[in-house]
PDB file of C-alpha atoms in Angstrom:
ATOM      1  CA  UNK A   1      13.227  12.194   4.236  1.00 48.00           C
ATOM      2  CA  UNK A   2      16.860  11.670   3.110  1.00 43.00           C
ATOM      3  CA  UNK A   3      16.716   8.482   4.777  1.00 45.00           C
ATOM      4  CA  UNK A   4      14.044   7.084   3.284  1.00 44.00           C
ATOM      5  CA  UNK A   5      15.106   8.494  -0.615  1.00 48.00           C
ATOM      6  CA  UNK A   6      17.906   6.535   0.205  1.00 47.00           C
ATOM      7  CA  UNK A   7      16.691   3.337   1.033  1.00 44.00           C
ATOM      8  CA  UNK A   8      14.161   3.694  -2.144  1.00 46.00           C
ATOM      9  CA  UNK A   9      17.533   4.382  -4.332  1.00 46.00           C
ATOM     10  CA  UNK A  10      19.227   1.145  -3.008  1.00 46.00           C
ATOM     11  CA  UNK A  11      16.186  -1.188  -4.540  1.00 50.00           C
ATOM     12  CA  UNK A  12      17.477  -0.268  -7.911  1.00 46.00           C
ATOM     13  CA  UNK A  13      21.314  -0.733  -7.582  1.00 49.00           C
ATOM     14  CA  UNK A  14      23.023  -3.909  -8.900  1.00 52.00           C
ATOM     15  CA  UNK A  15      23.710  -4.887  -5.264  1.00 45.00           C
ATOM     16  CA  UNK A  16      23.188  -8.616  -6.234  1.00 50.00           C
ATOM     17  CA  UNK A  17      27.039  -9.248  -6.502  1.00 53.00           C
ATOM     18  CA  UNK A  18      28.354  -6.902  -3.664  1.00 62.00           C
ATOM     19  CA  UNK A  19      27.701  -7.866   0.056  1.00 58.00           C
ATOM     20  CA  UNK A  20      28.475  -5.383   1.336  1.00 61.00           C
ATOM     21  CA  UNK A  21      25.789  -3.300  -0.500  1.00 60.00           C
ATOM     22  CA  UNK A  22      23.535  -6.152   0.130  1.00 56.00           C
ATOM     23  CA  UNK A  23      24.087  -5.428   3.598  1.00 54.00           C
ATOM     24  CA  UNK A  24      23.431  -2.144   3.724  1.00 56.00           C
ATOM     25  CA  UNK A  25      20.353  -2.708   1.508  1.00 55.00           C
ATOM     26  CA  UNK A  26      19.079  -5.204   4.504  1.00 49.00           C
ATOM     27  CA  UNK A  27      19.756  -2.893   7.077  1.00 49.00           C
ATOM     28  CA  UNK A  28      17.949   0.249   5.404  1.00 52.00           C
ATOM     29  CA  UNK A  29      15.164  -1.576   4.682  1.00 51.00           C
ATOM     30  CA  UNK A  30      14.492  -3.072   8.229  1.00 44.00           C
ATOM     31  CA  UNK A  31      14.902   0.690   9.353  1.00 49.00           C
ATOM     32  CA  UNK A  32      12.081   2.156   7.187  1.00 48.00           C
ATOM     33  CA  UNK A  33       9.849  -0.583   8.495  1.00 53.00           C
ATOM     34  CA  UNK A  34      10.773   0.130  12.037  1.00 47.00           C
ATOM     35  CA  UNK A  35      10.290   3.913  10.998  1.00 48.00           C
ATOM     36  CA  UNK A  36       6.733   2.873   9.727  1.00 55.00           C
ATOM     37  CA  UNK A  37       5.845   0.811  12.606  1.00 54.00           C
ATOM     38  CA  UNK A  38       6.944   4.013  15.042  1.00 51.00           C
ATOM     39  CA  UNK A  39       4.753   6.442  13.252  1.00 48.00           C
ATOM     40  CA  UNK A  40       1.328   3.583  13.459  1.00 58.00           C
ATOM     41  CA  UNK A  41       2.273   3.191  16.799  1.00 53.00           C
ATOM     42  CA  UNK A  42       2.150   7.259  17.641  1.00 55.00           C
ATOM     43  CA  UNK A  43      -1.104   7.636  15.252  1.00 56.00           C
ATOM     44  CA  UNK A  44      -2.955   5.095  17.529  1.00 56.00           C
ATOM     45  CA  UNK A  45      -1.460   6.170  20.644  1.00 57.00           C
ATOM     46  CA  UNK A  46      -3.027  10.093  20.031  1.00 53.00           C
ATOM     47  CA  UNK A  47      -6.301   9.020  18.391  1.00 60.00           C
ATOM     48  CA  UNK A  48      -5.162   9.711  14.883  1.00 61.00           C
ATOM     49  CA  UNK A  49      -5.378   6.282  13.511  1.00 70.00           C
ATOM     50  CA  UNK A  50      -8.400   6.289  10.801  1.00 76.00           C
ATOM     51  CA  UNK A  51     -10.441   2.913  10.626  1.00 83.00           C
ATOM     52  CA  UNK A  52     -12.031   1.456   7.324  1.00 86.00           C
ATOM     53  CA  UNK A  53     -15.600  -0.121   7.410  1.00 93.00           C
ATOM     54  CA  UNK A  54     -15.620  -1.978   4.142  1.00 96.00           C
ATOM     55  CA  UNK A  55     -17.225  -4.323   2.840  1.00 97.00           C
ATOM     56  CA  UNK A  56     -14.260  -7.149   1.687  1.00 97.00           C
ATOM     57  CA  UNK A  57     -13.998 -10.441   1.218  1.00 97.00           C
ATOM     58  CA  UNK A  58     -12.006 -12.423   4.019  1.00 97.00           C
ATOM     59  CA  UNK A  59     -10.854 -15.409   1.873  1.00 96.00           C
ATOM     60  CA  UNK A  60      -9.196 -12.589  -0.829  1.00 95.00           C
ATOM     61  CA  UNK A  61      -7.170 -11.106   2.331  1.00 95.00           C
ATOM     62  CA  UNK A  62      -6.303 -14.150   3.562  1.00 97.00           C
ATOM     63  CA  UNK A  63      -4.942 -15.396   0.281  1.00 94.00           C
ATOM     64  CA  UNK A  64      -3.121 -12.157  -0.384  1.00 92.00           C
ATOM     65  CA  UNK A  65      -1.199 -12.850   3.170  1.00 92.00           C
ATOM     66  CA  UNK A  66      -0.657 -15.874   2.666  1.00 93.00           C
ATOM     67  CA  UNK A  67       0.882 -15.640  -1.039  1.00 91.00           C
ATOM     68  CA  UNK A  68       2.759 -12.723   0.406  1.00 88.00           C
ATOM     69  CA  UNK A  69       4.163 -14.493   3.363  1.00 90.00           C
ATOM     70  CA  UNK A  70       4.355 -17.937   1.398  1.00 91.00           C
ATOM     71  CA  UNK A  71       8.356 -16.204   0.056  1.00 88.00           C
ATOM     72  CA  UNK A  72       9.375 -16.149   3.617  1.00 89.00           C
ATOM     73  CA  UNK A  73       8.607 -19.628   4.635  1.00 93.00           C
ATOM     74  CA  UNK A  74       9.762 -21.802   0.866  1.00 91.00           C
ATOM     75  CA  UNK A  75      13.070 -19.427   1.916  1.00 90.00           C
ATOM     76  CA  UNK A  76      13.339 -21.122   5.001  1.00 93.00           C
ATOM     77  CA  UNK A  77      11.611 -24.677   3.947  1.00 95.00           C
ATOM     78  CA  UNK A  78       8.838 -24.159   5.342  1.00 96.00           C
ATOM     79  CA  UNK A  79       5.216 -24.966   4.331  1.00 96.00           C
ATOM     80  CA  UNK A  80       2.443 -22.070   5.110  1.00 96.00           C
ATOM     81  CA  UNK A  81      -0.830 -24.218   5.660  1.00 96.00           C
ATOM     82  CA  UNK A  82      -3.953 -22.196   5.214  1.00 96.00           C
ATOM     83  CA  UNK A  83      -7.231 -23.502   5.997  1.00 96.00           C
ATOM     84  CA  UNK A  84     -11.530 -22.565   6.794  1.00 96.00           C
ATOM     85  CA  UNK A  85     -12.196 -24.165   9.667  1.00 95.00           C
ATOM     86  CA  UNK A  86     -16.627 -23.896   8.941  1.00 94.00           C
ATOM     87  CA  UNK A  87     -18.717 -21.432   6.873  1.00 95.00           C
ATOM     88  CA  UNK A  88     -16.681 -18.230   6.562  1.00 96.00           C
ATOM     89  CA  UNK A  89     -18.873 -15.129   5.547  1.00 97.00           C
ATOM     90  CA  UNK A  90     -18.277 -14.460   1.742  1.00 97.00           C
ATOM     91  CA  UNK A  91     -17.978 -10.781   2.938  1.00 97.00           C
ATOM     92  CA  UNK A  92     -17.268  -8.951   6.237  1.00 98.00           C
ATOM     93  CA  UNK A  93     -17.603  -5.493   7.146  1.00 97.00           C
ATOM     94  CA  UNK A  94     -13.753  -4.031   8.155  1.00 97.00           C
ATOM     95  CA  UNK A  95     -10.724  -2.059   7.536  1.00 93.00           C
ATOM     96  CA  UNK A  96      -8.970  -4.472   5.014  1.00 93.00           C
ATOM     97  CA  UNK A  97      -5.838  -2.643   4.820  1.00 88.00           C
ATOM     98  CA  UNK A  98      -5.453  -2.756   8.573  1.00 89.00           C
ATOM     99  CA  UNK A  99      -6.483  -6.460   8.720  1.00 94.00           C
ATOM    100  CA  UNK A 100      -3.905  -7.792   6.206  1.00 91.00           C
ATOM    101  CA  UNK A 101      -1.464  -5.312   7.949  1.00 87.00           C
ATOM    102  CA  UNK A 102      -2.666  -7.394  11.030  1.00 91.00           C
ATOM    103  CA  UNK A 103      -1.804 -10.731   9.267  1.00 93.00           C
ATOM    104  CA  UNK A 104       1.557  -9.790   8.058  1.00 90.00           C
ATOM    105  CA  UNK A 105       2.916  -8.919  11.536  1.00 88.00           C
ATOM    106  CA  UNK A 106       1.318 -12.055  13.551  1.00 93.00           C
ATOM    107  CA  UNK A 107       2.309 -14.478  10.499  1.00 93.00           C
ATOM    108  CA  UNK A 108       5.917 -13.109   9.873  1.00 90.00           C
ATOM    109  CA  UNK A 109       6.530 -13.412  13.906  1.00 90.00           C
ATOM    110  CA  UNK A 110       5.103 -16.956  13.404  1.00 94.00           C
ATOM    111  CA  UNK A 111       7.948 -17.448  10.573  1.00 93.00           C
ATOM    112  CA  UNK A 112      10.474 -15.434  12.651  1.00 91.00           C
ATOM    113  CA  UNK A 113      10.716 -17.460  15.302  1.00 91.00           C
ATOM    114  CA  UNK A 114      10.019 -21.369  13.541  1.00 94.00           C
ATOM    115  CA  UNK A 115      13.470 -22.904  12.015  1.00 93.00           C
ATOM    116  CA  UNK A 116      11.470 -26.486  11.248  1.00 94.00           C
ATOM    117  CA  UNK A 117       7.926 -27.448  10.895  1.00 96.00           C
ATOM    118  CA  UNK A 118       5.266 -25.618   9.765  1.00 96.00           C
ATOM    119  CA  UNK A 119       3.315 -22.171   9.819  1.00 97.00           C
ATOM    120  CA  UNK A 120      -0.932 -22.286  10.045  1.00 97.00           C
ATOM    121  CA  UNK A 121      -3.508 -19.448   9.510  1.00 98.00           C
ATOM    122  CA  UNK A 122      -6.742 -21.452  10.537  1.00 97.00           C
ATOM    123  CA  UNK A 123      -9.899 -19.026   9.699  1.00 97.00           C
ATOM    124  CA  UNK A 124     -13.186 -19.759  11.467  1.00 97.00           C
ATOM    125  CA  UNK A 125     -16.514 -17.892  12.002  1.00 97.00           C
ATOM    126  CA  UNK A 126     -17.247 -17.056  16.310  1.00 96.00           C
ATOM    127  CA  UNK A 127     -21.368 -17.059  16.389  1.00 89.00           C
ATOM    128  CA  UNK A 128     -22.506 -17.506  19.154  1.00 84.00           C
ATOM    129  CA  UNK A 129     -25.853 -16.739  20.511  1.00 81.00           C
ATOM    130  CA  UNK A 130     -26.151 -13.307  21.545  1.00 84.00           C
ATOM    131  CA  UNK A 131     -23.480 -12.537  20.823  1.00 89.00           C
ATOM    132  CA  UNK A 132     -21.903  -9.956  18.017  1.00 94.00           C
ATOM    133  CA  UNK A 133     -20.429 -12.086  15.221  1.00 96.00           C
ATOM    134  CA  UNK A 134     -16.384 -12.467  14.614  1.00 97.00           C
ATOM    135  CA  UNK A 135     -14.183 -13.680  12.272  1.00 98.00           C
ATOM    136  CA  UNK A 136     -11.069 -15.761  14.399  1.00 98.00           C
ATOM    137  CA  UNK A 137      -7.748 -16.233  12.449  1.00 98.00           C
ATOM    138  CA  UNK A 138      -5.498 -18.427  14.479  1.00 98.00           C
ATOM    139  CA  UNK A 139      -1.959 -18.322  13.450  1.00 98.00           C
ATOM    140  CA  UNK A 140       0.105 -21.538  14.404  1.00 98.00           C
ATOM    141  CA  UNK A 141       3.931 -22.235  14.412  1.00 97.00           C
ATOM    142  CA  UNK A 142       6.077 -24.664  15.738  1.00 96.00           C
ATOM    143  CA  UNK A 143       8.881 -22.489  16.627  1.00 93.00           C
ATOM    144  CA  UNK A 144      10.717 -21.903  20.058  1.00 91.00           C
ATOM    145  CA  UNK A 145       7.508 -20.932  21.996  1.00 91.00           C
ATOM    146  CA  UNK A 146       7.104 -18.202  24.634  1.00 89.00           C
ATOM    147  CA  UNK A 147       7.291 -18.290  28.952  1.00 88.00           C
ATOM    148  CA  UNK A 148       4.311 -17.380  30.837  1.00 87.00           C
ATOM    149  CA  UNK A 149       6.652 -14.219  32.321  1.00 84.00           C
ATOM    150  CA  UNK A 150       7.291 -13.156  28.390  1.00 84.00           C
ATOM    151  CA  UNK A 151       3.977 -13.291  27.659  1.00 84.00           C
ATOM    152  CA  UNK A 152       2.852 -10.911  30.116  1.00 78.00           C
ATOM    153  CA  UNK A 153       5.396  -8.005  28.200  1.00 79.00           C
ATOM    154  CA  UNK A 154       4.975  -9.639  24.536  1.00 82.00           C
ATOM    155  CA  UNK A 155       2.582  -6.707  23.330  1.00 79.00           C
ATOM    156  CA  UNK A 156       4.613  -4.112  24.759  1.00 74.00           C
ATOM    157  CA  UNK A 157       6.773  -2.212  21.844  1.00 63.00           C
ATOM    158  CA  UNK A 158      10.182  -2.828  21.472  1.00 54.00           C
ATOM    159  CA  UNK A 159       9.779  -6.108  23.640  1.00 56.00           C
ATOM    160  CA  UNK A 160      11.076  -9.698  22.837  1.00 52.00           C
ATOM    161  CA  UNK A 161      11.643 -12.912  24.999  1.00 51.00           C
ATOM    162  CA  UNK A 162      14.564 -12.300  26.589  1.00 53.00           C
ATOM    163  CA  UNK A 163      18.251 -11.396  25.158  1.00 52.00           C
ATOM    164  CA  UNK A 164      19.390 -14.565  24.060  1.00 53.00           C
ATOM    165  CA  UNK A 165      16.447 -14.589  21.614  1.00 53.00           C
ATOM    166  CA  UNK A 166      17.158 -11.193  20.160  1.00 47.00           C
ATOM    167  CA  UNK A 167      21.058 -12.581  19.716  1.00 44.00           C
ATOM    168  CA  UNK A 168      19.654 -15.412  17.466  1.00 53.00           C
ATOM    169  CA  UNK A 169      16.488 -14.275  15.645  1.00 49.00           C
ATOM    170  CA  UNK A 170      17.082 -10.159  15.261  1.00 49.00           C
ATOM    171  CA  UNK A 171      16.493  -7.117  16.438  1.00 45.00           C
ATOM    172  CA  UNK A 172      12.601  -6.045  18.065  1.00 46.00           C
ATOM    173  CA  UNK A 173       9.929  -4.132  16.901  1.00 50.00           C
ATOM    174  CA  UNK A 174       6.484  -2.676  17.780  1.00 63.00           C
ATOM    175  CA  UNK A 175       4.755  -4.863  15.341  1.00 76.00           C
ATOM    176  CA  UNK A 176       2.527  -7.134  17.941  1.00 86.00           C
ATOM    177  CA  UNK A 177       1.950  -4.551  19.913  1.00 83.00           C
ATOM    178  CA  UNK A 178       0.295  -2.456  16.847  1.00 83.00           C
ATOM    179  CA  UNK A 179      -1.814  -5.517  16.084  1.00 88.00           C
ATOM    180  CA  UNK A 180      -2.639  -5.764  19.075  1.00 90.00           C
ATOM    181  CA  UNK A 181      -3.975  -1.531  19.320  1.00 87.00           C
ATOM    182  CA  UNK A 182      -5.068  -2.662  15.874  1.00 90.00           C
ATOM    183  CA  UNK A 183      -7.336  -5.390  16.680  1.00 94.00           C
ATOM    184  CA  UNK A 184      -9.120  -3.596  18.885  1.00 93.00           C
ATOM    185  CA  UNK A 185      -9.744  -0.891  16.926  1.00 92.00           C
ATOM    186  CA  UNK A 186     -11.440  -3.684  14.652  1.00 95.00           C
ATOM    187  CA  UNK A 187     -13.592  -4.678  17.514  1.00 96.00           C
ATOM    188  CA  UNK A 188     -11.992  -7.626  18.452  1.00 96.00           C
ATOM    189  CA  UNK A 189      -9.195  -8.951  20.885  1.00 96.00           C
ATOM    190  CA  UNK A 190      -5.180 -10.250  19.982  1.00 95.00           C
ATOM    191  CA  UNK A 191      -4.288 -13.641  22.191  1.00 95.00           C
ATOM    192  CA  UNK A 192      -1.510 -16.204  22.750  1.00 95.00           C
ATOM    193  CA  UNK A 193      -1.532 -19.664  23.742  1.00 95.00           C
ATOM    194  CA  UNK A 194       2.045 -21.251  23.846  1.00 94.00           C
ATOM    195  CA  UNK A 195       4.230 -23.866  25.485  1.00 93.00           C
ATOM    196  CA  UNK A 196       7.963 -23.500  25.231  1.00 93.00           C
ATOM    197  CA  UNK A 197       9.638 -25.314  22.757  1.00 92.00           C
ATOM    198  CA  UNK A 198       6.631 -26.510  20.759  1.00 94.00           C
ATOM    199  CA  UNK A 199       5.526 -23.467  19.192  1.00 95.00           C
ATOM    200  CA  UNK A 200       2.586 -20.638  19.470  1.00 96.00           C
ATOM    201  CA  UNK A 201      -0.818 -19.667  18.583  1.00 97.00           C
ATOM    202  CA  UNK A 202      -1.797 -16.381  17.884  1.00 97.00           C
ATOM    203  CA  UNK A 203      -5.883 -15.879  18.455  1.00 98.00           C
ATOM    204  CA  UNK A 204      -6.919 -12.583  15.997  1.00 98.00           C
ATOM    205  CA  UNK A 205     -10.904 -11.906  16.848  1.00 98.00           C
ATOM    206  CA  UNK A 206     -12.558  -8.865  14.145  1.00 98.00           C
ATOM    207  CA  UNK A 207     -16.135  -8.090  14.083  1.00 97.00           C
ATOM    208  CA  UNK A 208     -17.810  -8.941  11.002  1.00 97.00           C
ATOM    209  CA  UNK A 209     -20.568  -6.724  10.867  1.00 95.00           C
ATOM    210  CA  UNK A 210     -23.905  -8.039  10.498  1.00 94.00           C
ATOM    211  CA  UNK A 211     -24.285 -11.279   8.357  1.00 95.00           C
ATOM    212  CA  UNK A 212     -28.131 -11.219   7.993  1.00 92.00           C
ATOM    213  CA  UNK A 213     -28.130 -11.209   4.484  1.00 92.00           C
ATOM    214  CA  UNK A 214     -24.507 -12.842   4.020  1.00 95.00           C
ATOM    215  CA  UNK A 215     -23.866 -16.055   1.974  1.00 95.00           C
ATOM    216  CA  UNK A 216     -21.352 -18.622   3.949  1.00 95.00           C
ATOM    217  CA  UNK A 217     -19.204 -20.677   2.028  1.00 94.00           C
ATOM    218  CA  UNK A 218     -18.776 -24.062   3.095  1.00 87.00           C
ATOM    219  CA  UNK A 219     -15.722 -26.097   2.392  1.00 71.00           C
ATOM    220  CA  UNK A 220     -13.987 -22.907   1.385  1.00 68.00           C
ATOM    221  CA  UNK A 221     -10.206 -23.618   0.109  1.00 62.00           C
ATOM    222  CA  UNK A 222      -7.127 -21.331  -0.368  1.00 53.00           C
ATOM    223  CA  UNK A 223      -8.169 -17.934  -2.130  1.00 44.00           C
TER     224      UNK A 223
END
């Protein structure tokens, strides 16, 4: 608890003009997210983790990620394409809080690990016949890529590539592999498709709920 009062005091010091304090402010703030990641991770692992069924509007969350996330890549000069790939369901039946959470950690990896080119969340409706309706939000970068050995261990927490990767892009976390406990919990699966030194796609699958008496919304832009 002292910890985390003291990371909350740090946003309001004049740390601006002192790097070391800027430092420290850096540091303590990567720690309470690791902190929050731990205690997701233990409420899923015991059964604890409470699931939403809302009904919310998939083109609002994506929006709100993308906004969000937009600061990371103009601070690295990048541009965050989003598009709807189809009719997209005007609503969907989920756990928005835990599907934008979802976003976050698959589209900041994305950023984490692409130094040039571009970041994607493509959004597209899975309805196939007789099947259960999903919603599919494919995340594409152009960064460093993953091995077929790394991906075998990427959803494991505390995992990363190898060493030389945490040397140059940071320390690990447990954030895919809480989307990934995540994404089930949604009804749906967390996949990878990526070739080394080209970049990665990240395949997020959610049930919709039924769409019966749904509107879709063709030629859907940004929210």
């Amino acid at each position: 608890a002292l910890f985390i009062c003291g990371v909350v005091a740090l946003q309001f010091l004049p740390w601006q003009g002192n790097r070391e304090l800027h430092t420290i402010k850096e540091n303590g703030e990567y720690l309470l997210d690791l902190i929050n990641d731990i205690l997701d991770l233990s409420k899923i692992e015991s059964g604890k983790c409470e699931i939403e069924q809302l009904a919310c509007s998939p083109h609002q969350i994506v929006g709100e990620v993308s906004s969000l996330m937009g600061v990371r890549t103009k601070a690295k000069g990048l541009p965050l394409d989003v598009r709807f790939d189809g009719p997209i369901p005007d609503t969907i039946h989920t756990d928005p809080t835990r599907l934008r959470q979802i976003l976050i950690n698959v589209v900041g990896n994305a950023i984490k690990f692409t130094e040039t080119g571009s970041v994607q969340i493509i959004t597209r409706l899975l309805d196939e016949t007789g099947e259960p309706p999903k919603l599919e939000f494919a995340v594409t970068d152009t960064g460093i890529g993953i091995t077929e050995d790394s991906i075998q261990k990427l959803f494991s927490p505390f995992t990363q590539a190898d060493g030389s990767t945490t040397r140059r892009f940071g320390g690990t976390g447990p954030g895919l592999s809480i989307s990934k406990r995540l994404v089930e919990l949604l009804g749906g699966e967390l996949s990878v498709s990526s070739t080394v030194g080209t970049g990665s796609t990240f395949f997020i699958t959610v049930a919709t709920g039924p769409l019966d008496d749904v509107r879709l919304i063709e030629n859907a832009v940004e929210a």
